[in-house]
Tab-separated table of C-alpha atoms in Angstrom:
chain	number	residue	atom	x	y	z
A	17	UNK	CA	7.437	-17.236	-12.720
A	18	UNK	CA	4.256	-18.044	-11.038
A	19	UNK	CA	2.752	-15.220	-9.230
A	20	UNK	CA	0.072	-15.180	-6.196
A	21	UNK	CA	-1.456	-11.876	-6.354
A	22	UNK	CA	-3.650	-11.893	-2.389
A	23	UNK	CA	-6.284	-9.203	-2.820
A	24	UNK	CA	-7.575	-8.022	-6.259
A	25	UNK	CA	-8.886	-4.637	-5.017
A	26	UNK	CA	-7.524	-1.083	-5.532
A	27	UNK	CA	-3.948	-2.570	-5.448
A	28	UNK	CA	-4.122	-5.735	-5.849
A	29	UNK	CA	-6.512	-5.601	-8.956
A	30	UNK	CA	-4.771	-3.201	-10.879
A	31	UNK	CA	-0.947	-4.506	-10.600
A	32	UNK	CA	-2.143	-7.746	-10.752
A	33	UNK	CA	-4.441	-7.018	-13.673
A	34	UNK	CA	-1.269	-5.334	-15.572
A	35	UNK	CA	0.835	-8.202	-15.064
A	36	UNK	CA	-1.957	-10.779	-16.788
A	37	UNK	CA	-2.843	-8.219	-19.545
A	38	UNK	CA	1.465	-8.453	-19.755
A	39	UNK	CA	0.948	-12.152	-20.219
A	40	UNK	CA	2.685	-13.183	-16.458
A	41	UNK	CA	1.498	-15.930	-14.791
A	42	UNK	CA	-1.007	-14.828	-12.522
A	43	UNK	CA	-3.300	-16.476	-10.127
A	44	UNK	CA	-5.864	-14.317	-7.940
A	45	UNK	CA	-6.275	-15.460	-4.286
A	46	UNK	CA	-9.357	-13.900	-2.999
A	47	UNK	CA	-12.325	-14.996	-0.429
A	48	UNK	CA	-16.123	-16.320	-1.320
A	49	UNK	CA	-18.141	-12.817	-3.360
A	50	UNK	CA	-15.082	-11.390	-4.864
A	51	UNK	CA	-14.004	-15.232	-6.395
A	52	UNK	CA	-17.004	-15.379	-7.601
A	53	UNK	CA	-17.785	-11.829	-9.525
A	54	UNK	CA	-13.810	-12.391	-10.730
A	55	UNK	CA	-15.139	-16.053	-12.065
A	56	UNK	CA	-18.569	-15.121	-13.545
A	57	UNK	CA	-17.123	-11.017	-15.193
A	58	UNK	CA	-13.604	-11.010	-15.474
A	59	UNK	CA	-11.358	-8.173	-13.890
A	60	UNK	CA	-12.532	-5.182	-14.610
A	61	UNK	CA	-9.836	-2.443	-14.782
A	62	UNK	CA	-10.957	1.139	-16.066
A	63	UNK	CA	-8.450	4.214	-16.565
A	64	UNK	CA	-8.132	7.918	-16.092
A	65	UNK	CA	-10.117	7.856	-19.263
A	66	UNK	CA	-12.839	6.267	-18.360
A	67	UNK	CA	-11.593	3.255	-20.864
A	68	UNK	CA	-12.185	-0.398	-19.598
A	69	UNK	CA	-10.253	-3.299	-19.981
A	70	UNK	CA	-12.059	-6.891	-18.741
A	71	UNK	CA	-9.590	-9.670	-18.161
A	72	UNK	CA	-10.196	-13.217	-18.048
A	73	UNK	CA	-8.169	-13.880	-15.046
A	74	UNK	CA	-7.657	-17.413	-12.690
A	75	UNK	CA	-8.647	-17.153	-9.451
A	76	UNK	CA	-8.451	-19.631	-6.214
A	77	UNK	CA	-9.850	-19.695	-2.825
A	78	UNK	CA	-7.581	-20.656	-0.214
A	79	UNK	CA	-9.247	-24.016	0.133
A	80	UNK	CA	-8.076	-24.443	-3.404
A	81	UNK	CA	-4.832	-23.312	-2.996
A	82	UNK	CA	-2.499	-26.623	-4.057
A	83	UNK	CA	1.120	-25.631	-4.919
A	84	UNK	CA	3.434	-23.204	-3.745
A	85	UNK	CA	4.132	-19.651	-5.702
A	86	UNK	CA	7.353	-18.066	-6.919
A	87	UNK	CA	6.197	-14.583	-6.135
A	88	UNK	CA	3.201	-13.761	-3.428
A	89	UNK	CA	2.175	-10.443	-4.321
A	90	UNK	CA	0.621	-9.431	-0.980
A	91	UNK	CA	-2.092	-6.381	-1.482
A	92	UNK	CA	-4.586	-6.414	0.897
A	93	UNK	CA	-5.550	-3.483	3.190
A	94	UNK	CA	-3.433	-3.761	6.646
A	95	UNK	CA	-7.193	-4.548	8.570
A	96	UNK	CA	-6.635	-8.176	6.606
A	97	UNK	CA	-3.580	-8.471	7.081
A	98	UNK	CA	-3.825	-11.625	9.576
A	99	UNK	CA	-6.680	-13.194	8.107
A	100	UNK	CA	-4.703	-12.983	4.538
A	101	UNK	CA	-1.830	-14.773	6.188
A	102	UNK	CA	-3.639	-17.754	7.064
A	103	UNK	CA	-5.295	-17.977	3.995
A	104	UNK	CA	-1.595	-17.675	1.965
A	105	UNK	CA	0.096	-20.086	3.774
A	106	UNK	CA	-0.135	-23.053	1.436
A	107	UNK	CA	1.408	-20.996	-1.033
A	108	UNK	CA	4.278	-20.409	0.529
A	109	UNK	CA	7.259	-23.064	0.217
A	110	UNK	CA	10.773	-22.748	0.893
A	111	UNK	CA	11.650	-20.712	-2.156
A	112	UNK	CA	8.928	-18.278	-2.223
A	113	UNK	CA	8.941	-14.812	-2.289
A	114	UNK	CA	6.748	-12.785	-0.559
A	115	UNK	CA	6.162	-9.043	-1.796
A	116	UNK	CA	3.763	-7.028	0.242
A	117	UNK	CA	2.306	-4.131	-0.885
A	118	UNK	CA	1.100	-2.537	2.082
A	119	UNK	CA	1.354	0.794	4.187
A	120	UNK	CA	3.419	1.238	7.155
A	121	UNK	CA	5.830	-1.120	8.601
A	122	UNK	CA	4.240	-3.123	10.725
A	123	UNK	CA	3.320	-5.861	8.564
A	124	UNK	CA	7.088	-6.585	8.196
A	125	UNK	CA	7.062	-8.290	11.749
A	126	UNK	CA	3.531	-10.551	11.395
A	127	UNK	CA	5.090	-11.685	7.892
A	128	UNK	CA	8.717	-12.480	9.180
A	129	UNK	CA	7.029	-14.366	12.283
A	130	UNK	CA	4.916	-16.500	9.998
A	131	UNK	CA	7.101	-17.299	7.303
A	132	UNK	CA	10.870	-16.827	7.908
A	133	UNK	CA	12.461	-13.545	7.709
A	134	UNK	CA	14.312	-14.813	4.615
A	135	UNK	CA	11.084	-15.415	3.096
A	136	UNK	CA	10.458	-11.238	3.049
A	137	UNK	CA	10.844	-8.762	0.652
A	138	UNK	CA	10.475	-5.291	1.423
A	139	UNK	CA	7.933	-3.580	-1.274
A	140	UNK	CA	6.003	-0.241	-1.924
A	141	UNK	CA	3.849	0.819	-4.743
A	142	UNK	CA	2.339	4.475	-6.087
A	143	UNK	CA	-1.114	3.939	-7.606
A	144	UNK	CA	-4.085	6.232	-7.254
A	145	UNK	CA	-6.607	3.349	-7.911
A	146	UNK	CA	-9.639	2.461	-5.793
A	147	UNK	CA	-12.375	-0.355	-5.995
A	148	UNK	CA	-15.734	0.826	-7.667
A	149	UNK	CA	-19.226	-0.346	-6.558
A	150	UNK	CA	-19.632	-2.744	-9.530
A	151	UNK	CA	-16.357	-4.445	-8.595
A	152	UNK	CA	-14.314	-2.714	-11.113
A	153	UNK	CA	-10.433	-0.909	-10.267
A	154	UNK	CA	-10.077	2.427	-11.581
A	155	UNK	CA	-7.148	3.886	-12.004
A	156	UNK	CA	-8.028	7.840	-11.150
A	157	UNK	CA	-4.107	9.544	-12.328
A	158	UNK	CA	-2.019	8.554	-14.658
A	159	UNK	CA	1.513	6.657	-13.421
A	160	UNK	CA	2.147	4.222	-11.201
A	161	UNK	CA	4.984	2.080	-9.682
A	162	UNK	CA	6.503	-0.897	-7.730
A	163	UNK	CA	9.817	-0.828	-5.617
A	164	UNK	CA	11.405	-4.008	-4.071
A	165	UNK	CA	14.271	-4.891	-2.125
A	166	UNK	CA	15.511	-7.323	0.129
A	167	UNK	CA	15.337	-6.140	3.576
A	168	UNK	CA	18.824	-6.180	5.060
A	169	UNK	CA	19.958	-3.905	1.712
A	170	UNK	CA	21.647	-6.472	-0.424
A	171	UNK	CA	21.105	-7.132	-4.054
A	172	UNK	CA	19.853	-10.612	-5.069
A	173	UNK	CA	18.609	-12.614	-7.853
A	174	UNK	CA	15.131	-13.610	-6.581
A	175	UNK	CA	14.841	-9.188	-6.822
A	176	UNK	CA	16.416	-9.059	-9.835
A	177	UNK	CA	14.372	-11.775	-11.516
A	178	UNK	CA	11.101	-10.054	-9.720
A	179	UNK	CA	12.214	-6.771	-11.362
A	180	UNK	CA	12.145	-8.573	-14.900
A	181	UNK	CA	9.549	-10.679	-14.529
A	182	UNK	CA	7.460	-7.051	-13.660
A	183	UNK	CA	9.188	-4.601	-16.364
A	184	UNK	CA	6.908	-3.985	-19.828
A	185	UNK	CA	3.322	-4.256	-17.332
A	186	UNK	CA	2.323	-0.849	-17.661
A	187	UNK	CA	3.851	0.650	-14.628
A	188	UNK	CA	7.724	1.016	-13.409
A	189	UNK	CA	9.309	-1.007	-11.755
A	190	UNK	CA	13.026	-0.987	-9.744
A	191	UNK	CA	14.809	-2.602	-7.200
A	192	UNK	CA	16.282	-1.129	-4.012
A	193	UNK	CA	19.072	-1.496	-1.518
A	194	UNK	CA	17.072	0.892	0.504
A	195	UNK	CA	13.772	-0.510	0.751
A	196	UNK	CA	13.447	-0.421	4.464
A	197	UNK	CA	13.784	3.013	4.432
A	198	UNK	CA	12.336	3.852	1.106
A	199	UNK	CA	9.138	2.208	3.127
A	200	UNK	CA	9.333	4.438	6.435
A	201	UNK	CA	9.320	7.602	4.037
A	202	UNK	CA	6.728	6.452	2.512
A	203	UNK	CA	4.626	5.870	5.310
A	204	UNK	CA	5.983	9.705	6.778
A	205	UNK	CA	3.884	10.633	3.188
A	206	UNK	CA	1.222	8.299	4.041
A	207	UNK	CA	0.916	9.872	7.733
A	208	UNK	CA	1.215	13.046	7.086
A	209	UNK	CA	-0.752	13.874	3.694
A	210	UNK	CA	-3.894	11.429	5.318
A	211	UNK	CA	-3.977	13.649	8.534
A	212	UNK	CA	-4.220	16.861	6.763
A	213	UNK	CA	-7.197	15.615	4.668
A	214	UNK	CA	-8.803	13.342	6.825
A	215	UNK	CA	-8.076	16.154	9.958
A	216	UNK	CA	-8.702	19.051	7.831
A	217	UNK	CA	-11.273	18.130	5.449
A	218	UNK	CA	-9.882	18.835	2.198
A	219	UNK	CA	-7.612	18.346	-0.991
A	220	UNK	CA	-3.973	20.472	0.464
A	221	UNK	CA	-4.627	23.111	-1.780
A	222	UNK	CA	-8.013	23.404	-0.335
A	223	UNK	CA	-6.343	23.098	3.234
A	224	UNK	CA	-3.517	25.715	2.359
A	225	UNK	CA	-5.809	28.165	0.656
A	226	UNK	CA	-7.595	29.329	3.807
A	227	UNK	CA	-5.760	30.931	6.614
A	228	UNK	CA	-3.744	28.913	8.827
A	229	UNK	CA	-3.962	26.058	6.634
A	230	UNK	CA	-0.514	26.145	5.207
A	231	UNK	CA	0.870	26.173	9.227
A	232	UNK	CA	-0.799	23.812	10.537
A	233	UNK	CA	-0.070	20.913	8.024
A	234	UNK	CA	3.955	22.175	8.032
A	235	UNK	CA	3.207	21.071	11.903
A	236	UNK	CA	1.987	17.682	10.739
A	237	UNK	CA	4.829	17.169	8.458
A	238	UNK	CA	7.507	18.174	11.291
A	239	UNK	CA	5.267	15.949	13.676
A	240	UNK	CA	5.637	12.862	10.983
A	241	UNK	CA	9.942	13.837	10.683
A	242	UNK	CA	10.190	14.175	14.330
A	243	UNK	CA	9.169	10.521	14.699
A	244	UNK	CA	11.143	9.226	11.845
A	245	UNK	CA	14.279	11.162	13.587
A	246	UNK	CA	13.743	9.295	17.039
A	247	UNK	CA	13.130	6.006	15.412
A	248	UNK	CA	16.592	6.205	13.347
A	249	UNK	CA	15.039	6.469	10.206
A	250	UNK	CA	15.554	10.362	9.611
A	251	UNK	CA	13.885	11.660	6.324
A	252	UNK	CA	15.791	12.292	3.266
A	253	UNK	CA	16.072	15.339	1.418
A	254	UNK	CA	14.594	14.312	-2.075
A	255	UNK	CA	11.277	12.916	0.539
A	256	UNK	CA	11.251	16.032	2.109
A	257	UNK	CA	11.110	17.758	-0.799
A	258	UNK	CA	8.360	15.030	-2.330
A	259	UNK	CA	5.770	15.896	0.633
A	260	UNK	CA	6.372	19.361	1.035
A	261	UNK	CA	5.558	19.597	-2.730
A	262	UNK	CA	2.441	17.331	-2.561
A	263	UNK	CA	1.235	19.085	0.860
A	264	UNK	CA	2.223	23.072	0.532
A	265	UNK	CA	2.483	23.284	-2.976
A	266	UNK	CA	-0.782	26.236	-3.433
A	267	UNK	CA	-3.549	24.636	-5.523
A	268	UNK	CA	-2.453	21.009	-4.927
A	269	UNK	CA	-5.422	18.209	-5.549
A	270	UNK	CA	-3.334	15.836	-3.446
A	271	UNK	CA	-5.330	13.480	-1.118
A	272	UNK	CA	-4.340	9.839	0.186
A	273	UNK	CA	-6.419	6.674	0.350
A	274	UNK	CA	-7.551	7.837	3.831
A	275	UNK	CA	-9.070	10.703	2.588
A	276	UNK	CA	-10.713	8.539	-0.124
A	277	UNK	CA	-11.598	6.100	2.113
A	278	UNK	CA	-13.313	8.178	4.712
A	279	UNK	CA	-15.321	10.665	2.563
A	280	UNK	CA	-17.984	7.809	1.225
A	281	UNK	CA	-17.449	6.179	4.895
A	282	UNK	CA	-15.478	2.929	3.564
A	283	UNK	CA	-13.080	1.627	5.948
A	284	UNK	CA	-9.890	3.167	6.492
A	285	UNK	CA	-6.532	1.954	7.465
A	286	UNK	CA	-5.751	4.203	10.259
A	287	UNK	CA	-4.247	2.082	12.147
A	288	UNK	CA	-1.230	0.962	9.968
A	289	UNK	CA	-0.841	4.788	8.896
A	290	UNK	CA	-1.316	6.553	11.689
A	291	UNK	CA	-2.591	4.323	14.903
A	292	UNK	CA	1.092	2.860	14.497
A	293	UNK	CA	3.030	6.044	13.715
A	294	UNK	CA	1.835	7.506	16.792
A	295	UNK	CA	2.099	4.658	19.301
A	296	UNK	CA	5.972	4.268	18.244
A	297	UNK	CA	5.671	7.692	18.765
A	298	UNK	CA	4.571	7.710	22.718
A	299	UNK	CA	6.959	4.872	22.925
A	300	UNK	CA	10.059	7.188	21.710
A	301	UNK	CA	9.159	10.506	23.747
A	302	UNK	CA	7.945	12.662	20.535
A	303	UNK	CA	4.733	14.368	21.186
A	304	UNK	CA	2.257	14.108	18.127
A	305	UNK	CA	-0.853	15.987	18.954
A	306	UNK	CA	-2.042	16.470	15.863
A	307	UNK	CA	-1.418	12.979	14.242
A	308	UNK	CA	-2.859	11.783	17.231
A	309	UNK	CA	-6.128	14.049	16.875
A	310	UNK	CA	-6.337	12.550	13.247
A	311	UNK	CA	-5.985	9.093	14.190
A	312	UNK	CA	-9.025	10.014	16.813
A	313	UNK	CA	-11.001	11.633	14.492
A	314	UNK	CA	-10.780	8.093	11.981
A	315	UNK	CA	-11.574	6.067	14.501
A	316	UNK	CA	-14.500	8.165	15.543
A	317	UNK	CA	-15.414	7.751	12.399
A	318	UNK	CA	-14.899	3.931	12.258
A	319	UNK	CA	-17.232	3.763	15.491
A	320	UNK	CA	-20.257	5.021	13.800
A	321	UNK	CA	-20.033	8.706	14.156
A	322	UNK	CA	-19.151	12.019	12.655
């Protein structure tokens, strides 16, 4: 199975990386500085441990890009999300798979529009990763995990055969008849434990330790199920019990990429966590004030202040 991994940073780099330390067949499809660090040093992947691991690994440009793949294993951050779908498209033929990795839901639409609704998997992945200075992906907590499923529910061989080709990598792996709403769940996580750090400045234990703290984010959470209610997708018990765990549990160290993101001032994907979540939001009647004020306060952010 020949697999396209798009992006070889936090996500991309370390499930890609696993697979070709697994032996997979794994090509790299990344723009000009990255192709060439990747070329010149291998992938770098470093874990909780500090222990490093540097792959030889292939790597093409899009301009190089010559044959379709079985599997594109689409990882890039939702801001290059367009630009990575123009650079893909050779790779895609009429038998590809295309996996994406991303938050939200959003990116389900620009992918089905390009390449065929048939052509879409629904995916999500748990990895507490992020891209060093030196180009190398740490891996900052142990576990991590894939979930795939085709998006009307049904099992099929192209996820079975994904599921195989992925089990034994390092990280677990399962298919889902559920994956469409295994993704909006995740995204309700996504929302709501990247507003109360990003909003409240702080890990949720630090958030819930001081007074207040421990009301206001159960008002973000109820915000984040509110929306999921009007949009159909109403939250499940074992995810309600998953972010009321990570957010309220007293001591927690739980933060989200958005957190990460914003504390050294790197780009942050607030639009596909929580610019979306609250526009479907004003669309469906459910008043989000403070998912909206985090959103603001990103974007702020984004713009050069704060």
């Amino acid at each position: 199975m020949r697999i396209l991994v798009v992006g070889a940073g936090a996500v991309g780099g370390w499930f890609g990386g696993a697979l070709a330390r697994a032996g997979a067949d794994v090509s790299f499809l990344v723009r000009g500085p990255r192709a060439a660090r990747l070329r010149a040093e291998g992938l770098v992947l470093v874990g909780p441990a500090d222990e490093r691991t540097v792959l030889p690994v292939r790597v093409v440009t899009a301009e190089e890009l010559a044959e379709p793949a079985d599997v594109v294993l689409l990882a890039v951050k939702g801001p290059g999300l367009e630009s990575a779908v123009e650079d893909v498209a050779k790779a895609i033929g009429p038998r590809t798979a295309v996996l994406p990795l991303l938050n939200g839901i959003r990116h389900l639409d620009v992918l089905a529009e390009r390449f065929g609704p048939a052509a879409v998997l629904g995916g999500l992945c748990l990895v507490v990763s992020r891209l060093d200075a030196d180009g190398a992906v740490r891996r900052l907590a142990p576990g991590a995990s894939v979930r795939l499923g085709e998006l009307d529910g049904r099992p099929s061989p192209r996820v079975a055969d994904i599921v195989t080709a992925f089990d034994g990598a390092g990280f677990d792996v399962t298919g889902s008849t559920t994956i469409v709403q295994d993704m909006w769940e995740k995204w309700h996580f996504m929302a709501a434990g990247g507003a109360t750090g990003t909003l409240l400045g702080g890990t949720a234990g630090e958030v819930t330790a001081v007074e207040g703290g421990a009301e206001v984010v159960a008002t973000i959470i109820a915000e984040a199920t509110a929306v999921l209610a009007a949009a159909g997708r109403p939250l499940r018990d074992d995810a309600r019990a998953r972010v009321e765990g990570a957010l309220l549990t007293p001591g927690s160290g739980f933060t989200t990429s958005l957190y990460r993101d914003l504390a050294p001032g790197r780009p942050t994907e607030v639009e596909p966590i929580l610019g979306d979540l609250v526009r479907r939001a004003t669309a469906l009647g459910v008043p989000v004030p403070t998912l909206a004020a985090a959103a603001v306060r990103l974007r702020v952010s984004a713009n050069g202040a704060g």
